[in-house]
mmCIF file of C-alpha atoms and ligand atoms in Angstrom:
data_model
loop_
_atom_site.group_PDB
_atom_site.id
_atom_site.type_symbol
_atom_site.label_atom_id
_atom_site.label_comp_id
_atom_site.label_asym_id
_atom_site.label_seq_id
_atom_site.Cartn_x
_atom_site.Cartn_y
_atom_site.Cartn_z
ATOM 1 C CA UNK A 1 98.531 128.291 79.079
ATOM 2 C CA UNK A 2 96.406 127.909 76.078
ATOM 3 C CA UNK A 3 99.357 126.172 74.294
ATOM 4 C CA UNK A 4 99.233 123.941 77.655
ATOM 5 C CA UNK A 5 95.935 123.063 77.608
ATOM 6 C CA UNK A 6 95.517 122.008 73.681
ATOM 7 C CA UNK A 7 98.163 119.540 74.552
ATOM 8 C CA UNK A 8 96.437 118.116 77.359
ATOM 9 C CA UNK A 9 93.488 118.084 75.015
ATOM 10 C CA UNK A 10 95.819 116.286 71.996
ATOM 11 C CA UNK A 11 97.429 113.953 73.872
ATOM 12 C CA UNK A 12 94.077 112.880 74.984
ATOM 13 C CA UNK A 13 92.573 111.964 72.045
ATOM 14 C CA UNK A 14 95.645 110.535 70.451
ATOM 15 C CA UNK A 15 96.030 108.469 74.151
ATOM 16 C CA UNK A 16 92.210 107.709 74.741
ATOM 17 C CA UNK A 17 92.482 104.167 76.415
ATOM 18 C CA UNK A 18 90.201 102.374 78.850
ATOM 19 C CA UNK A 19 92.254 100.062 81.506
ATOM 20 C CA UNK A 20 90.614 96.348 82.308
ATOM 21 C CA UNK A 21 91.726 95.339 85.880
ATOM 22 C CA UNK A 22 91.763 91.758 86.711
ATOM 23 C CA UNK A 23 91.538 90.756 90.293
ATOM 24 C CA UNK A 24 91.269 86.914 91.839
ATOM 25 C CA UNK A 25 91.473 86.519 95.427
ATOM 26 C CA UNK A 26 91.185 88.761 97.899
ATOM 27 C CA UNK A 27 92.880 88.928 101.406
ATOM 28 C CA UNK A 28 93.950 85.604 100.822
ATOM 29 C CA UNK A 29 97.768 85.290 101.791
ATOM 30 C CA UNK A 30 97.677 80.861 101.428
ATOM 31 C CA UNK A 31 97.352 81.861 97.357
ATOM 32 C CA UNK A 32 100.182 84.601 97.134
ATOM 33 C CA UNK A 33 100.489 84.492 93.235
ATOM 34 C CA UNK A 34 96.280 85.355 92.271
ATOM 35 C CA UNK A 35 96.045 87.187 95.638
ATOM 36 C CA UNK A 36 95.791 91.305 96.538
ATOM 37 C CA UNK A 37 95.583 91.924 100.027
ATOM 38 C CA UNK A 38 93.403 94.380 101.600
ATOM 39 C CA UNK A 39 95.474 97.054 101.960
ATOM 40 C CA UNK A 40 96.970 97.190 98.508
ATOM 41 C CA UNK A 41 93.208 97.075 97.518
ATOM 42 C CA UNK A 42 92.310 100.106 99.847
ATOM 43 C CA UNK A 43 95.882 101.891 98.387
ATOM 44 C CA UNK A 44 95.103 101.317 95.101
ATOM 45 C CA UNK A 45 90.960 102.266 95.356
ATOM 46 C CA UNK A 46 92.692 105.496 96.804
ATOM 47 C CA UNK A 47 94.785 106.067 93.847
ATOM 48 C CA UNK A 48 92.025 106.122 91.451
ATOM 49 C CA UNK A 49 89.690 108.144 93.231
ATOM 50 C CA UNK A 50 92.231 110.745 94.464
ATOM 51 C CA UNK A 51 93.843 111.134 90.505
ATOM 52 C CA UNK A 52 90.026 110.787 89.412
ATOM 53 C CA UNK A 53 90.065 107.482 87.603
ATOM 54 C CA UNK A 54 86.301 107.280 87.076
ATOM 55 C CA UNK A 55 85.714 103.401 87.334
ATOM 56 C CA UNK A 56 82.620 101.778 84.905
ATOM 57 C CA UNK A 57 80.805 98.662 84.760
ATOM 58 C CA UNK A 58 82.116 96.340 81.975
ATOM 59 C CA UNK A 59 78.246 97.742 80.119
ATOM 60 C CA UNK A 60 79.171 100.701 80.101
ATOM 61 C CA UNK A 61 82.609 100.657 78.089
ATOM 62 C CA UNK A 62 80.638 97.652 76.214
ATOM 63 C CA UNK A 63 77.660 100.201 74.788
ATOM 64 C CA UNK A 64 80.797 102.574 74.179
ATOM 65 C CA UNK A 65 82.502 100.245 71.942
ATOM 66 C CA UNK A 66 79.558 99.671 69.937
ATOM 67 C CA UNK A 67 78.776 103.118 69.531
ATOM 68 C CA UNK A 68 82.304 103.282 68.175
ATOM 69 C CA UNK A 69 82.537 106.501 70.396
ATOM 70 C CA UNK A 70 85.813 107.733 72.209
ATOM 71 C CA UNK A 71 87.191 105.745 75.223
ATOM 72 C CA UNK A 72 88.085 108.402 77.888
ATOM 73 C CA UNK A 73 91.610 107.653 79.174
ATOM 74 C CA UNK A 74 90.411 107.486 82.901
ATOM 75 C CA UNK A 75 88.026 105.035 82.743
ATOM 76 C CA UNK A 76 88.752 101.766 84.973
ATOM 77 C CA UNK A 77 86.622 98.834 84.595
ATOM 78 C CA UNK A 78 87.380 95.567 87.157
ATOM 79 C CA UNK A 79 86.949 92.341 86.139
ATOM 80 C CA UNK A 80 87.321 89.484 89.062
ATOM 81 C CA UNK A 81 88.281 86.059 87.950
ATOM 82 C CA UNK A 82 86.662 83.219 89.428
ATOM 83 C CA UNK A 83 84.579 83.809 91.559
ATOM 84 C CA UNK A 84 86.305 83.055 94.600
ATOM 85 C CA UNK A 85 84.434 82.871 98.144
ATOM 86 C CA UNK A 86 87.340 85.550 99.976
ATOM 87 C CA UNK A 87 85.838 88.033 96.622
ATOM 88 C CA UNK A 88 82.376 87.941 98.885
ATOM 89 C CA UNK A 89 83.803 87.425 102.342
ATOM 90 C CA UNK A 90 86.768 90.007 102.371
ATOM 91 C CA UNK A 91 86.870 92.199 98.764
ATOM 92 C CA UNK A 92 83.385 92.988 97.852
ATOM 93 C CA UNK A 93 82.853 95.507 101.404
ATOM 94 C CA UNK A 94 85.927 97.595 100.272
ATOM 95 C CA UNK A 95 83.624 97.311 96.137
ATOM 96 C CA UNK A 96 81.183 98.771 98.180
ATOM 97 C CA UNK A 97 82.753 101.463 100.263
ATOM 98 C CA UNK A 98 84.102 102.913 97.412
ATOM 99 C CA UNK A 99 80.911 102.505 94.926
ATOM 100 C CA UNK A 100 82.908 100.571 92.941
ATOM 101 C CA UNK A 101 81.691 98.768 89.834
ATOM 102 C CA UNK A 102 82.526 95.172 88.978
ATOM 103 C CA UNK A 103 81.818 91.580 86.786
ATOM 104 C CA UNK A 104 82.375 88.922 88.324
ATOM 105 C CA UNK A 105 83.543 85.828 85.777
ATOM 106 C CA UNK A 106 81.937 82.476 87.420
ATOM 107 C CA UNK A 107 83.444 79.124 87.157
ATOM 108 C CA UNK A 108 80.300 77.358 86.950
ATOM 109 C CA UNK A 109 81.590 73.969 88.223
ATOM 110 C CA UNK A 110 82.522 75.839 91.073
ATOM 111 C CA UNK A 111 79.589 76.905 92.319
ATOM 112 C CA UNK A 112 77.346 73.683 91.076
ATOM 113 C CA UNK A 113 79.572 71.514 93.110
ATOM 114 C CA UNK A 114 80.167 73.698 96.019
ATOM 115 C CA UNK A 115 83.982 73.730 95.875
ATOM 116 C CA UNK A 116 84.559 74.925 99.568
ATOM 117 C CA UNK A 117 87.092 77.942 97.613
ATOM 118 C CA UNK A 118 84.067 79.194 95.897
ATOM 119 C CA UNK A 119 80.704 81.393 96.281
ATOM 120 C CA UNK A 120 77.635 79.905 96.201
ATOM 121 C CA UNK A 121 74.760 80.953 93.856
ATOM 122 C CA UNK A 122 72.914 82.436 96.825
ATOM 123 C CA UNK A 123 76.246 84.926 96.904
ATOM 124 C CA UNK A 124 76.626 85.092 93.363
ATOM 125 C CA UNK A 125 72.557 86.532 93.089
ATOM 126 C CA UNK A 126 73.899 88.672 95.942
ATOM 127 C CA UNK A 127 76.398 90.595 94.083
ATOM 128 C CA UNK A 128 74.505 91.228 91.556
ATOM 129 C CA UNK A 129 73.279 94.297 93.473
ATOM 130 C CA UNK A 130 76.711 95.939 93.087
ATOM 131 C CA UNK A 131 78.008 94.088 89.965
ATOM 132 C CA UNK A 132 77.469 92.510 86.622
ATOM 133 C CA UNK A 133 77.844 88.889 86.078
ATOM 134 C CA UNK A 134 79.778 87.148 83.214
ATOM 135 C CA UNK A 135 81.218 83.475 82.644
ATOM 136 C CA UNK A 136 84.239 82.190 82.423
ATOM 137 C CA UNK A 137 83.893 78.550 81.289
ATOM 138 C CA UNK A 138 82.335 75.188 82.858
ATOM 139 C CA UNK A 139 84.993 73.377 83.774
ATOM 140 C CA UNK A 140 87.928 75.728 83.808
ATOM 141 C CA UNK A 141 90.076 73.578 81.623
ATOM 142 C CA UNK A 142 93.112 74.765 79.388
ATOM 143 C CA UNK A 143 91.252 75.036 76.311
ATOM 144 C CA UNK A 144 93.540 74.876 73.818
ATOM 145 C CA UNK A 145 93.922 71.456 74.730
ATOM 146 C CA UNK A 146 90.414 70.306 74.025
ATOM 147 C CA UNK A 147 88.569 69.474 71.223
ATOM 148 C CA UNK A 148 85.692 71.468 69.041
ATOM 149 C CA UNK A 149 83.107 69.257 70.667
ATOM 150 C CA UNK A 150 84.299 69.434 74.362
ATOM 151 C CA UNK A 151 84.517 73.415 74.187
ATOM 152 C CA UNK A 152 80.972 73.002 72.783
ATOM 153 C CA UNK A 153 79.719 71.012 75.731
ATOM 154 C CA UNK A 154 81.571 72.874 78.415
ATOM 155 C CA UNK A 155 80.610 76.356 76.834
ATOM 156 C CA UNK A 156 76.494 74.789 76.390
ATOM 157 C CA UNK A 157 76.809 73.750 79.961
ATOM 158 C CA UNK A 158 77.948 76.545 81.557
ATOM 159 C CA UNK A 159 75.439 79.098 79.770
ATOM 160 C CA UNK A 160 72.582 76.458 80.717
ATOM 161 C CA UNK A 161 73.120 76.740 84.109
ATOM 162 C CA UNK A 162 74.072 80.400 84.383
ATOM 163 C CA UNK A 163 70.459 81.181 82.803
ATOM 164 C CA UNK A 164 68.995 78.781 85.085
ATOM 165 C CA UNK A 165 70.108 80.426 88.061
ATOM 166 C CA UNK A 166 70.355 83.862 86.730
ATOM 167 C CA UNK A 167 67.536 84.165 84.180
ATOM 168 C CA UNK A 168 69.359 85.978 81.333
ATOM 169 C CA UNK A 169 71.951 84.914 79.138
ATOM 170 C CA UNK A 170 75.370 85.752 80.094
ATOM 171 C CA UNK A 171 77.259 88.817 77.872
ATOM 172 C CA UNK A 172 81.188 88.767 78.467
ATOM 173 C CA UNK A 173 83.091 85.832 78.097
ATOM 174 C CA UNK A 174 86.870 85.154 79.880
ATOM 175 C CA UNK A 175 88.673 82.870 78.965
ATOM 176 C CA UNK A 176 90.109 80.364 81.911
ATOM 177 C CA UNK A 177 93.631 81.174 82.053
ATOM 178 C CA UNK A 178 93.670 83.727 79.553
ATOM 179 C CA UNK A 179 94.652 80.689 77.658
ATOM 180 C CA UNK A 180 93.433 80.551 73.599
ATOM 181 C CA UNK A 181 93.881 79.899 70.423
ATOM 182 C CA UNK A 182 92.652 80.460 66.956
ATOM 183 C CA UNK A 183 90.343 77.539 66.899
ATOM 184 C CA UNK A 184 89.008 78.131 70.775
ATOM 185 C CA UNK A 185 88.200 81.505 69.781
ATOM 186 C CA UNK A 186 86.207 80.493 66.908
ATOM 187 C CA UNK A 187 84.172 78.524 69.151
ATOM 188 C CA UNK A 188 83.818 80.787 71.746
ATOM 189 C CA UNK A 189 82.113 83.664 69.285
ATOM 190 C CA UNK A 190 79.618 81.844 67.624
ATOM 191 C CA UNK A 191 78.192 82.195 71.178
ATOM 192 C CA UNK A 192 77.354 85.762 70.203
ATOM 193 C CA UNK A 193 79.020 87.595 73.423
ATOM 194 C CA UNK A 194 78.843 90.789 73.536
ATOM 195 C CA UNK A 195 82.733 91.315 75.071
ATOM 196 C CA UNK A 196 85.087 88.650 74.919
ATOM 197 C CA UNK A 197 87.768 89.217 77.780
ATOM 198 C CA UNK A 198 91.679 87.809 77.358
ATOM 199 C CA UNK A 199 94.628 88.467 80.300
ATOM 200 C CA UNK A 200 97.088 89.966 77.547
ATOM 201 C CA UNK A 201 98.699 93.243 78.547
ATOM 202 C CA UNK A 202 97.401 95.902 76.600
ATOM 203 C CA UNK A 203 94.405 98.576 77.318
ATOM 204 C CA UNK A 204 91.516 99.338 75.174
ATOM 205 C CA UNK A 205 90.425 102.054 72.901
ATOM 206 C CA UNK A 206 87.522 102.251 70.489
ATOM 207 C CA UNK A 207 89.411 100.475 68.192
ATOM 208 C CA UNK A 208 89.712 97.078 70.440
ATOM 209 C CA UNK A 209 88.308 94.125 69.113
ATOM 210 C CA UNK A 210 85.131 93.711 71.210
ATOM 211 C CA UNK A 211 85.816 90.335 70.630
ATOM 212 C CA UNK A 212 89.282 90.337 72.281
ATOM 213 C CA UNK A 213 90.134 92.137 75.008
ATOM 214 C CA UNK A 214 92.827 92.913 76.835
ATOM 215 C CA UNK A 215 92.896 92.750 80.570
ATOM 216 C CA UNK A 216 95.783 93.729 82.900
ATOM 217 C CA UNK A 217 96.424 91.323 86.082
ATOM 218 C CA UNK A 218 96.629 92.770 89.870
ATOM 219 C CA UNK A 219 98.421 90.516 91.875
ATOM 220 C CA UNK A 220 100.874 91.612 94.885
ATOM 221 C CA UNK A 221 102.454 94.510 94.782
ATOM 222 C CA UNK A 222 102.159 95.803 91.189
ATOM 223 C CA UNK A 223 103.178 99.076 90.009
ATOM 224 C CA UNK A 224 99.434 100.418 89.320
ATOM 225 C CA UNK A 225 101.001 103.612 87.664
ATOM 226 C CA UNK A 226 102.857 102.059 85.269
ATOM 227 C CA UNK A 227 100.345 99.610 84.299
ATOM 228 C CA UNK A 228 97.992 103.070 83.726
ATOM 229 C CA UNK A 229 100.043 104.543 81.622
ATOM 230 C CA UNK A 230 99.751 101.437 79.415
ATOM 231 C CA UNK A 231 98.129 102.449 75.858
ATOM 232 C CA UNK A 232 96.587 100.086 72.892
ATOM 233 C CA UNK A 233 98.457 99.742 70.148
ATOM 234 C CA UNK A 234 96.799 99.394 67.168
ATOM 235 C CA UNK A 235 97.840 96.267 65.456
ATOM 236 C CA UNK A 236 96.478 93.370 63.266
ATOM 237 C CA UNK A 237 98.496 90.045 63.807
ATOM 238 C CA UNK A 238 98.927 87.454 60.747
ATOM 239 C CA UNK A 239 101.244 85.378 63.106
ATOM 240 C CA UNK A 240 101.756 83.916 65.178
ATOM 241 C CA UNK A 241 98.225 82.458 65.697
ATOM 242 C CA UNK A 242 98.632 78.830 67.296
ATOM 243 C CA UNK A 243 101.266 77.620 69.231
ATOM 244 C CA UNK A 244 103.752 76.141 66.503
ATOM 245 C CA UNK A 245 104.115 72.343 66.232
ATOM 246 C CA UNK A 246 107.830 71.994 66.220
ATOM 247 C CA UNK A 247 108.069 74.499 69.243
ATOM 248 C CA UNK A 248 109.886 76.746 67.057
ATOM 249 C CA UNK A 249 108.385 80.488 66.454
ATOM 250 C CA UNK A 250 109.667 81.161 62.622
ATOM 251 C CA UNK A 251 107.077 83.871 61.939
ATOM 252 C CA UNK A 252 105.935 86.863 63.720
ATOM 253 C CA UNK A 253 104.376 88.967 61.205
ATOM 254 C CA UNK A 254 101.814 91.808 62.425
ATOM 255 C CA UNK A 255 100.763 95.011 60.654
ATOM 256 C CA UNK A 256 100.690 98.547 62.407
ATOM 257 C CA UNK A 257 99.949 102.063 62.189
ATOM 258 C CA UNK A 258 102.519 103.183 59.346
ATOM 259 C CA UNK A 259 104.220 106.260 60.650
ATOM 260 C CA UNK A 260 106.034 103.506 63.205
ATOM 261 C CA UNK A 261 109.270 102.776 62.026
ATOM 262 C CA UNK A 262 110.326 101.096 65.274
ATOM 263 C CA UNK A 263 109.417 98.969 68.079
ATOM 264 C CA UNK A 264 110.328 96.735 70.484
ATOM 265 C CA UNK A 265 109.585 92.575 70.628
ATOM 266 C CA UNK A 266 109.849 90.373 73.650
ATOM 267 C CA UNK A 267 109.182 86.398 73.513
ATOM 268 C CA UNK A 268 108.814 84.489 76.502
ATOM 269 C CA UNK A 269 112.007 82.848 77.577
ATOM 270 C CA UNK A 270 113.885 86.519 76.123
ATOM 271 C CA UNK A 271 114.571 89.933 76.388
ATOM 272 C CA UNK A 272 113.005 93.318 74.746
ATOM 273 C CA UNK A 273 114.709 93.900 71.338
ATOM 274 C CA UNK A 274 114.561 96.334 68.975
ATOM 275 C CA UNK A 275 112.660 96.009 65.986
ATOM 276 C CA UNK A 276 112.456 97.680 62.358
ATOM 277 C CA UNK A 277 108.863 98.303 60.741
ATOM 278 C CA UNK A 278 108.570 98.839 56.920
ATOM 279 C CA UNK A 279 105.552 101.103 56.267
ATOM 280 C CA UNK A 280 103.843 99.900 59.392
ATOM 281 C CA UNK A 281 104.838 96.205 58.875
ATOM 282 C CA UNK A 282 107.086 93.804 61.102
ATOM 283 C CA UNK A 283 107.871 90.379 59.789
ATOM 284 C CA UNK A 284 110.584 88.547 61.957
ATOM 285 C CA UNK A 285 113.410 87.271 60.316
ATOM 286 C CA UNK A 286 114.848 84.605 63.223
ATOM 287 C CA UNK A 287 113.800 81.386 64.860
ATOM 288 C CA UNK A 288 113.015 81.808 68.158
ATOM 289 C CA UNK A 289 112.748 77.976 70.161
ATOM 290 C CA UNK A 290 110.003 78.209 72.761
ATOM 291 C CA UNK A 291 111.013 77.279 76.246
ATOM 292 C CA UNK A 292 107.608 77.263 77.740
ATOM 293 C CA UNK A 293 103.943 75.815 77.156
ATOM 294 C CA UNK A 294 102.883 79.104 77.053
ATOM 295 C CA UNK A 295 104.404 81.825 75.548
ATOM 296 C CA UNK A 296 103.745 86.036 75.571
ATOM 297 C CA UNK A 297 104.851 87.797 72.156
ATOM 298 C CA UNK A 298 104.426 91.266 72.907
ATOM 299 C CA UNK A 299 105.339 94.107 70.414
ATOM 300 C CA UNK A 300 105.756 97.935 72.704
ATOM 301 C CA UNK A 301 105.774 101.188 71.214
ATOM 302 C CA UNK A 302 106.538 103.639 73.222
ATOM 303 C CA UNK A 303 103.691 102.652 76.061
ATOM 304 C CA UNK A 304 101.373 101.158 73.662
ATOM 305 C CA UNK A 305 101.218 97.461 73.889
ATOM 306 C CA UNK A 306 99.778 94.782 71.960
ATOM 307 C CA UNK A 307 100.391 91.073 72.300
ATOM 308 C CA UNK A 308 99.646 87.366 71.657
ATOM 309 C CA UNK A 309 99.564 84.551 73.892
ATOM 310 C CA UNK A 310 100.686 81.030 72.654
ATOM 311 C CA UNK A 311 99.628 77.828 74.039
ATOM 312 C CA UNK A 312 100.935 74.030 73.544
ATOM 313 C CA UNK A 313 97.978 71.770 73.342
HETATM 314 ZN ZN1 ZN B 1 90.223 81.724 86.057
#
């Protein structure tokens, strides 16, 4: 029993990882591919409150991280992307039900213009009373495609209006698409948010970067449990860091924990392989072509995932 219970303990603190949840639209069937339907959401609110998943505001795992303290492994945090009009219409009553924290990321544009998809400020200052608010761009363009000047002017534009409407400054940061680069995410910190949210797969312990994140997608029917038992993987990546020009990947290099001697790789466009470390070190050794304007490099050990996203301009 005792033997039992140190283990739980152990395995706790070696496995201590937060899980970001991304939602987009809600009860939505015209948009299968961004959409969760009501009764997945209901199924999978019941999941976390019957295995007691306790779910947090994006603050709360944000003061954690700079306290450097330990993540607990059942906290939940839900992030929704968008800020779609079925979020306020059909979601945000089953938020409620449940006491269920949330941000909501708002494309500005959106709601300026009064895209007919979209919430309106009036509904945005609404959910406030049950969620926090971040950004997640102007325009929602692909980034990686723009200039240093045009992420300037979308990024000033869209934290003008958001303290216009709101009256603070916004904290967290996603990027549209998930889609960035070195150079975009230059840009994007010298805004001085506090979290900085990607769509890699990967959790987040009190090692994460504050100023990358990983978030996990729920779209359909996904297999909640396995995503949960997703862990961070501690890793520093020298490469890739920008989509390469000739479309061909020659270099993956990324440091890890030492004691891992092996792992395995996927690349877009491939399968899982296995790969050998050297003192915590992987440096590929092949050429792989990329097939696709973006591309996932993910590196698995065991269930702890880090990865890299790369995007043609
Ligand atoms: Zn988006």
């Amino acid at each position: 029993m005792k033997t039992a219970l140190l283990f739980a303990l152990l395995s706790l603190t070696l496995y201590a990882d937060a899980h970001l949840f991304v939602y987009h639209r809600f009860g939505d069937s015209k948009h299968a591919s961004t959409n969760v339907s009501l009764e997945t959401l209901k199924k999978q609110f019941d999941y976390f409150k019957n295995n007691h998943y306790e779910v947090i505001p994006l603050s709360k795992l944000n003061q954690a991280l700079k306290d450097e303290m330990d993540i607990p492994d059942n906290w939940v945090v839900f992030c929704i992307d968008d800020s779609y009009k079925s979020f306020y219409t059909n979601g945000l009553s089953l938020f409620k039900e449940y006491k269920y924290p949330f941000t909501l990321f708002v494309y500005i544009e959106a709601t300026n213009k009064g895209y007919g998809d979209f919430m309106t400020w009036e509904q945005i200052k609404d959910t406030q009373n049950y969620g926090e608010i971040g950004l997640h761009s102007y325009a929602h363009k692909h980034m990686v495609s723009m200039s240093k000047e045009a992420i300037k002017k979308d990024t000033d534009k869209a934290f003008t209006s958001f303290i216009s409407h709101l009256g603070y400054s916004p904290k967290y940061y996603a990027y549209p698409f998930g889609e960035f680069d070195e150079r975009v995410q230059k840009e994007i910190s010298s805004y001085g948010f506090d979290l900085v949210l990607n769509q890699n797969v990967g959790a987040v312990s009190s090692k994460s970067p504050r100023g990358d994140l990983d978030r996990i997608a729920l779209t359909g029917d996904v297999n909640l449990k396995y995503k949960l038992r997703i862990k961070y993987l501690d890793a520093q990546w020298h490469s890739p860091k920008n989509y390469p020009d000739n479309a061909k990947l020659n270099e993956i290099h990324v440091t890890m924990p030492p004691s891992i001697k092996k792992a395995e790789l996927y690349v877009s466009g491939g399968g899982w392989e296995y790969i050998k470390l050297k003192d915590g070190v992987f440096k590929s050794t092949k050429t792989y072509p990329l097939k696709f304007k973006r591309t996932r490099v993910i590196i698995k050990y065991g269930n702890a995932y880090t990865s890299k996203i790369i995007v043609k301009k």
